[in-house]
Amino acid sequence: MQIIHATFKAACLALGLSESDEQWKYALADVNVSENPSKLRELFAIIIVFYQPSEPQSLGEQFRNDLCEDILHTERTQSNDLQFTFSDEIFNRGLIEIEDKVVCLKRSESSRKSIFLDAPRGTGKTFLINLLLAQIRSSVKVALAVASSGIAATRVGDFLSGGRTVHSTFKLPLNVLFDTEYVCPIHKNGPIGKILQETSFVLWDECTMSHRSAIDRTLKYLKCNNKFVGGITFVFAGDFCQTLPVIPKGTRADVVYACLKSSSIWNNVEKYYLRTNMRVYLCGRDDIFPARLLKIGNRTLENENGSINHTIGRVVNNVEELISTVYPDIFNLSNKSYQWLCERAIISPRNVTTGEINDIIRLKFDGHSREYLSIDTVTSTDDAIHFPQEFLNSLSPSDFPPHKLKLKIGAPITLLEAVILTGPAKREIVFIPRIPMIPSDLSFSFKRLQFPVKDSFAITINKAQGQTFKYVGVDLRTECFSHG
């Protein structure tokens, strides 16, 4: 049986070749049950501006009585006439209000606001930002996902298809003490410059642990646009109750000055807050522990002489007890699953203490152990006399593998052939070669050729930023040098 439709659009809708407006009808009907007509008009305007329904006129006519119900009520009250009914004048007034909302939405869209999403752990931040990225990219627009650390980058935008560190994307220097007029070394005609010129949306996760940067000046230069960050919509996400920028040998004032809140960017950012712990809410558990964590960050938890009582967690007496609590039956590590390893960790403020704990744990389980020595050389031949080989081997710069790298099969990181435990590429086998590394925090320059790996039974608090664990042990034998 053939059915003739009046237009090509109607024929496409009947054949299912074009999106129908049924989802918007259901959305408007649901809102109409629980909200007032003003909210219904606001939702209708959002649908018109951002989602382009196939037949907006038909959609409006179906709900026109509901959209104008409050206007009719106002007329009845003012005229004291309960018999007053809908008329073209009332519908026109409703259309005018919808038009005003549409104009405001289009104006706000063109202004491209920048947003800071304040989201404590467990409030659904990762889900929300990935949803934002999917929505923008579905509109055939360029959306970049960056994060302050490599671990956090695996959580946003799918690390294999878009999530990168902010230093890699914008070519920011690792040395935070650059000049205030610094512009990132990105050429307009280069591949990165061209991508940034086409970018309309950037999401920066864990921005609170990064130093205030020169991204604003760089994007203005690349986009030839004097608007804030070149007119690009920026969404910053993070939690100031967690790790802030680390300034070597810096004071608390130095850390505050390096923070995003001290940057000119902060004055142009609109703030939004996520406060409901979705993990607790969806699992139906009590929120006592998450609420206490929030109170610690907000400094509202009752304490005695600046110390937190023991109800926040279990206190152990020594490192051995800490290891046995977080890693029970570590002697049988070969029988443990990948999931067992990636859901637990010990965190500590300093690299020295994490190295000590990793050494203790490595001796507790059986396995073939190997020791790999690095090749250390000075970059300038003139320094060879002043800095002998033994001295270079004794150095342990921050975020550097040691000269004597001890690895054992079965540990979270193994020689050359390693398995990724977390992130989109988890359980994939990767091959890691030796790479040359040059530290930037020394008075002279030397190069270390070594495998860029460390045992990760224990990691620093900064490295744990962006990670999700089920069992966590916190080593607080030394004070934290950074907030968090």
XYZ file of C-alpha atoms in Angstrom:
484
model
C 0.000 0.000 0.000
C 1.436 3.336 -1.080
C 0.987 6.444 1.043
C 1.496 9.856 -0.516
C 2.934 12.566 1.734
C 2.720 16.276 1.093
C 6.461 16.998 1.452
C 9.788 15.194 1.110
C 10.442 15.821 4.811
C 7.205 14.059 5.791
C 8.109 11.109 3.559
C 11.579 10.843 5.133
C 10.066 10.932 8.626
C 7.603 8.179 7.710
C 10.398 5.991 6.338
C 12.600 6.592 9.379
C 15.286 8.324 7.304
C 15.176 11.477 9.414
C 15.034 12.122 13.147
C 11.516 12.486 14.469
C 10.371 14.821 17.201
C 9.005 12.058 19.422
C 11.842 12.402 21.964
C 11.163 16.125 22.319
C 7.428 15.456 22.748
C 8.201 13.037 25.578
C 10.626 15.532 27.157
C 8.085 18.383 27.057
C 5.335 16.115 28.371
C 7.493 15.014 31.324
C 8.422 18.595 32.243
C 4.800 19.685 31.898
C 3.796 17.270 34.658
C 6.180 18.624 37.297
C 7.145 22.194 36.298
C 5.394 25.491 35.601
C 4.789 26.869 32.063
C 7.778 29.217 32.347
C 10.125 26.235 32.697
C 8.319 24.532 29.819
C 8.904 27.581 27.583
C 12.568 27.588 28.611
C 12.969 23.916 27.631
C 11.145 24.535 24.343
C 13.551 27.392 23.544
C 16.555 25.167 24.322
C 15.207 22.471 21.977
C 14.702 25.051 19.207
C 18.205 26.577 19.545
C 20.406 23.552 20.173
C 18.618 20.525 18.698
C 16.755 21.816 15.604
C 13.570 19.666 15.680
C 12.158 18.539 12.340
C 8.795 20.276 12.768
C 9.047 22.982 15.437
C 5.739 24.555 14.444
C 3.846 21.290 14.935
C 5.658 20.752 18.243
C 4.668 24.210 19.448
C 1.049 23.815 18.396
C 0.746 20.518 20.273
C 1.862 22.133 23.562
C 0.663 25.697 23.021
C -2.004 25.503 25.717
C 0.513 24.164 28.237
C 3.111 26.775 27.208
C 0.669 29.633 27.834
C -1.252 28.335 30.835
C 0.284 30.823 33.297
C -0.492 33.729 30.938
C -4.154 32.641 30.844
C -4.212 32.391 34.638
C -2.817 35.935 34.928
C -5.511 37.268 32.578
C -8.264 35.527 34.534
C -6.950 36.964 37.793
C -6.614 40.512 36.478
C -10.031 40.512 34.778
C -11.698 38.547 37.570
C -13.292 36.394 34.872
C -12.876 32.628 35.251
C -14.596 32.098 31.875
C -11.700 33.733 30.061
C -10.264 31.214 27.542
C -7.212 30.866 25.272
C -7.045 33.333 22.413
C -4.622 34.401 19.678
C -3.489 37.283 21.869
C -2.471 34.901 24.671
C -0.686 32.598 22.232
C 1.169 35.578 20.738
C 2.331 36.663 24.174
C 3.607 33.153 24.768
C 5.464 33.185 21.436
C 7.056 36.539 22.315
C 8.390 35.118 25.584
C 9.735 32.044 23.779
C 11.381 34.310 21.189
C 13.052 36.344 23.944
C 14.459 33.159 25.481
C 15.725 31.988 22.073
C 17.518 35.316 21.523
C 19.153 35.105 24.970
C 20.305 31.538 24.328
C 21.826 32.430 20.973
C 23.558 35.438 22.495
C 25.035 33.303 25.309
C 26.133 30.694 22.767
C 27.993 33.288 20.713
C 29.688 34.778 23.799
C 31.328 31.378 24.501
C 31.522 31.394 28.266
C 34.305 29.663 30.145
C 33.309 27.465 33.036
C 35.009 26.029 36.094
C 33.458 22.771 37.278
C 34.192 22.313 40.977
C 33.780 18.578 41.457
C 34.993 16.569 44.467
C 35.806 12.904 43.964
C 32.869 10.637 43.184
C 30.415 13.337 42.061
C 30.257 12.149 38.452
C 32.752 14.588 36.944
C 34.349 12.091 34.544
C 30.958 10.969 33.246
C 29.811 14.565 32.749
C 32.905 15.815 30.936
C 32.961 12.819 28.599
C 29.284 13.473 27.883
C 30.121 17.107 27.029
C 32.908 16.013 24.692
C 30.638 13.507 22.944
C 27.936 16.144 22.464
C 30.332 18.712 20.985
C 32.030 16.197 18.696
C 28.663 14.887 17.489
C 28.060 18.396 16.113
C 31.167 17.995 13.890
C 33.103 20.532 15.980
C 36.674 20.195 17.210
C 36.795 19.519 20.960
C 40.090 18.954 22.777
C 40.412 17.015 26.033
C 43.491 17.788 28.111
C 44.540 17.078 31.681
C 47.317 18.167 33.998
C 48.738 14.655 34.372
C 49.037 11.592 32.183
C 46.915 9.485 34.532
C 44.091 12.035 34.485
C 44.354 12.259 30.681
C 43.377 8.586 30.395
C 40.046 9.479 32.034
C 38.924 12.224 29.642
C 37.960 11.917 26.035
C 39.374 8.395 25.716
C 43.166 8.612 25.971
C 43.643 6.684 22.707
C 41.485 9.117 20.699
C 41.934 12.531 22.236
C 42.949 12.774 25.906
C 46.420 14.335 26.242
C 48.368 16.264 28.843
C 48.094 20.033 28.737
C 51.884 20.311 28.401
C 51.840 18.130 25.292
C 48.876 19.899 23.667
C 49.860 23.513 24.315
C 53.643 23.018 24.528
C 53.764 24.432 28.037
C 57.229 24.270 29.645
C 57.676 22.015 32.640
C 59.554 24.850 34.359
C 56.770 26.925 35.895
C 58.897 30.012 36.491
C 58.546 31.413 32.986
C 58.050 35.076 32.168
C 54.591 36.613 32.580
C 54.526 37.570 28.894
C 55.417 34.056 27.772
C 53.620 32.680 24.693
C 53.691 28.947 23.976
C 55.981 28.023 21.025
C 53.198 27.013 18.616
C 53.325 28.204 14.981
C 50.122 29.300 13.273
C 50.899 27.275 10.155
C 52.054 24.185 12.062
C 49.854 21.100 12.571
C 49.079 21.909 16.211
C 48.447 25.570 15.420
C 45.946 24.697 12.680
C 44.066 22.316 14.978
C 43.854 24.960 17.719
C 42.584 27.525 15.215
C 39.695 25.195 14.343
C 38.993 24.264 17.961
C 35.737 25.510 19.464
C 35.778 23.664 22.805
C 38.548 22.705 25.258
C 38.119 20.690 28.438
C 40.948 20.842 30.982
C 40.671 18.262 33.757
C 42.554 18.489 37.064
C 43.475 22.095 36.259
C 43.832 22.867 39.969
C 47.199 21.074 40.152
C 48.706 23.073 37.268
C 50.647 26.320 37.372
C 48.867 29.416 36.025
C 49.784 29.366 32.366
C 50.143 31.416 29.184
C 47.314 29.663 27.337
C 45.178 32.824 27.163
C 47.849 34.828 25.286
C 48.724 31.853 23.070
C 45.152 31.236 21.903
C 44.538 34.944 21.293
C 47.610 34.938 19.061
C 46.651 31.757 17.181
C 42.997 32.682 16.672
C 43.731 36.368 15.925
C 40.990 37.097 18.443
C 41.368 39.366 21.462
C 38.484 37.743 23.313
C 39.222 35.631 26.374
C 41.200 32.482 25.317
C 40.645 33.436 21.701
C 36.865 33.054 21.904
C 37.104 29.297 22.588
C 34.704 27.778 25.120
C 36.820 26.426 27.994
C 35.642 24.060 30.699
C 38.080 23.787 33.609
C 37.446 20.893 35.990
C 39.034 20.053 39.308
C 38.861 20.283 43.065
C 40.866 22.833 45.043
C 40.634 20.573 48.091
C 42.999 18.179 46.331
C 46.592 18.649 45.171
C 47.599 22.202 44.259
C 50.651 23.193 42.161
C 53.958 22.095 43.652
C 56.556 24.843 43.749
C 60.078 23.563 44.554
C 61.283 25.178 47.795
C 58.250 27.470 47.664
C 56.191 28.888 50.503
C 52.441 28.725 50.938
C 52.221 32.174 49.340
C 54.129 30.883 46.295
C 51.674 28.005 45.907
C 48.696 30.365 46.137
C 50.267 32.722 43.595
C 50.843 29.814 41.180
C 47.245 28.631 41.548
C 44.598 29.163 38.866
C 42.627 31.425 41.207
C 45.486 33.937 41.118
C 45.436 34.065 37.322
C 43.596 36.611 35.192
C 41.707 33.627 33.766
C 39.762 33.206 37.016
C 37.916 36.517 36.633
C 36.446 35.351 33.315
C 35.222 31.971 34.528
C 31.699 31.056 35.580
C 31.626 28.591 38.490
C 29.466 25.475 38.746
C 29.495 22.911 41.548
C 28.872 19.163 41.775
C 28.117 18.127 45.328
C 26.129 14.846 45.246
C 28.374 11.789 45.568
C 26.996 9.670 42.724
C 28.890 6.533 43.734
C 27.183 6.542 47.103
C 23.823 7.612 45.660
C 23.703 4.929 42.943
C 24.862 2.162 45.274
C 22.422 3.134 48.011
C 25.131 3.468 50.637
C 25.414 6.010 53.450
C 27.379 9.171 52.739
C 29.112 9.490 56.110
C 32.644 8.883 54.811
C 32.357 11.128 51.683
C 30.797 13.861 53.839
C 33.752 13.697 56.232
C 36.206 13.994 53.344
C 34.425 17.125 52.126
C 34.566 18.593 55.633
C 38.324 17.972 55.751
C 38.802 19.839 52.463
C 36.551 22.684 53.619
C 38.231 22.754 57.050
C 34.893 22.332 58.829
C 35.555 18.942 60.467
C 35.869 19.115 64.226
C 39.423 18.394 65.348
C 41.680 18.682 68.338
C 44.823 20.808 67.984
C 44.682 20.499 64.212
C 44.538 16.679 64.257
C 41.747 14.597 62.710
C 40.278 11.872 64.894
C 40.660 8.211 63.983
C 37.078 7.732 62.790
C 38.048 8.835 59.281
C 39.954 5.582 58.754
C 41.984 2.865 60.390
C 45.320 3.819 61.957
C 48.239 1.376 61.827
C 51.435 1.452 63.877
C 54.166 0.873 61.292
C 54.925 0.430 57.596
C 54.785 -3.374 57.771
C 51.246 -3.249 59.117
C 50.303 -0.696 56.450
C 51.593 -2.996 53.695
C 49.824 -6.071 55.060
C 46.561 -4.128 55.347
C 46.560 -2.730 51.818
C 48.219 -5.756 50.194
C 47.074 -8.795 52.204
C 48.748 -12.088 51.300
C 51.290 -10.244 49.127
C 53.502 -13.349 49.274
C 51.200 -15.024 46.741
C 51.254 -12.150 44.253
C 51.530 -14.524 41.295
C 48.037 -15.824 42.113
C 46.477 -12.356 42.231
C 44.467 -10.895 39.343
C 45.050 -7.628 37.523
C 41.893 -6.261 39.151
C 43.291 -7.011 42.608
C 46.405 -4.954 41.803
C 44.750 -1.933 40.197
C 42.169 -1.391 42.951
C 44.713 -0.715 45.746
C 47.729 1.502 46.402
C 49.779 3.126 49.146
C 50.269 6.868 48.745
C 52.959 8.987 50.355
C 54.038 12.651 50.085
C 57.597 12.040 48.847
C 59.362 9.955 46.220
C 61.922 8.796 48.797
C 59.322 7.159 51.040
C 57.464 5.568 48.118
C 60.764 4.073 46.949
C 61.407 2.625 50.397
C 57.944 1.054 50.565
C 58.260 -0.363 47.049
C 61.610 -1.937 47.984
C 60.072 -3.595 51.048
C 57.113 -4.978 49.076
C 59.335 -6.235 46.244
C 61.227 -8.444 48.718
C 58.031 -9.987 50.077
C 56.974 -12.002 47.026
C 58.787 -14.569 44.909
C 59.757 -13.838 41.342
C 62.688 -13.395 39.018
C 64.428 -10.129 39.942
C 66.631 -8.065 37.633
C 68.727 -4.947 38.155
C 69.269 -2.479 35.297
C 71.923 0.244 35.459
C 71.453 3.525 33.678
C 73.992 5.244 31.419
C 74.627 8.750 32.800
C 76.566 11.371 30.833
C 76.928 15.132 31.017
C 75.567 17.010 28.002
C 78.596 19.328 27.864
C 82.071 17.840 27.579
C 83.437 20.712 29.703
C 81.470 19.388 32.704
C 82.966 15.886 32.519
C 85.839 16.859 34.831
C 83.615 18.521 37.436
C 80.926 15.814 37.571
C 82.375 12.276 37.566
C 80.359 9.176 36.690
C 79.914 8.109 40.313
C 78.380 11.471 41.192
C 75.922 11.316 38.280
C 74.889 7.803 39.292
C 74.098 8.986 42.827
C 71.620 11.640 41.650
C 67.879 10.987 41.875
C 66.035 13.943 40.293
C 62.296 14.240 40.677
C 60.242 11.972 38.378
C 63.385 10.159 37.262
C 64.046 6.418 37.403
C 66.987 5.524 39.651
C 70.431 4.600 38.408
C 69.905 1.095 39.773
C 66.459 0.071 38.580
C 65.302 -3.080 40.363
C 62.324 -4.873 38.806
C 60.628 -8.173 39.494
C 58.167 -10.127 37.374
C 54.709 -9.908 38.892
C 55.041 -6.286 40.042
C 52.707 -3.631 38.527
C 55.592 -2.560 36.221
C 57.801 -5.214 34.595
C 60.772 -5.183 32.245
C 60.005 -4.117 28.638
C 56.778 -6.072 28.396
C 54.224 -4.359 30.637
C 50.482 -4.602 31.062
C 48.381 -1.446 31.441
C 46.210 -1.923 34.522
C 43.848 1.050 34.270
C 42.308 3.323 31.670
C 40.789 2.596 28.225
C 43.812 0.469 27.227
C 43.856 -1.691 30.345
C 45.202 -5.238 30.006
C 46.940 -4.373 26.750
C 50.613 -5.374 26.452
C 53.039 -2.564 25.644
C 56.805 -2.483 25.045
C 58.854 0.159 26.817
C 62.403 0.910 25.601
C 65.123 2.833 27.379
C 64.794 6.542 26.690
C 67.156 9.491 27.327
C 65.979 11.934 29.996
C 67.435 15.311 30.978
C 66.348 16.891 34.301
C 65.425 20.561 34.382
C 65.740 21.233 38.114
C 69.550 21.035 38.438
C 72.242 23.688 38.074
C 73.909 21.657 35.332
C 72.661 19.372 32.581
C 73.154 15.631 32.339
C 71.429 12.814 30.461
C 70.233 9.507 31.890
C 69.448 6.573 29.585
C 67.117 4.264 31.498
C 63.772 2.494 31.341
C 61.128 5.083 32.359
C 59.417 2.858 34.916
C 59.132 2.410 38.651
C 57.335 -0.030 40.892
C 53.896 1.360 41.715
C 52.819 -0.506 44.835
C 53.370 2.878 46.485
C 53.008 6.169 44.608
C 53.164 9.833 45.547
C 50.028 11.764 46.416
C 50.466 13.860 43.274
C 50.656 10.742 41.084
C 47.455 9.462 42.690
C 45.544 12.551 41.505
C 42.880 11.340 39.084
C 43.114 7.688 40.132
C 40.314 5.589 41.592
C 41.150 2.978 44.233
C 39.085 0.698 46.400
C 41.762 0.274 49.092
C 44.160 3.109 49.918
C 46.849 3.334 52.559
C 48.215 6.788 53.403
C 51.763 7.090 54.706
C 51.922 10.261 56.803
C 55.207 9.724 58.627
C 56.373 12.959 56.975
C 54.252 16.068 56.495
C 52.684 16.771 53.128
C 54.643 19.441 51.256
C 51.603 20.354 49.140
C 47.954 20.901 50.011
C 45.901 17.711 49.601
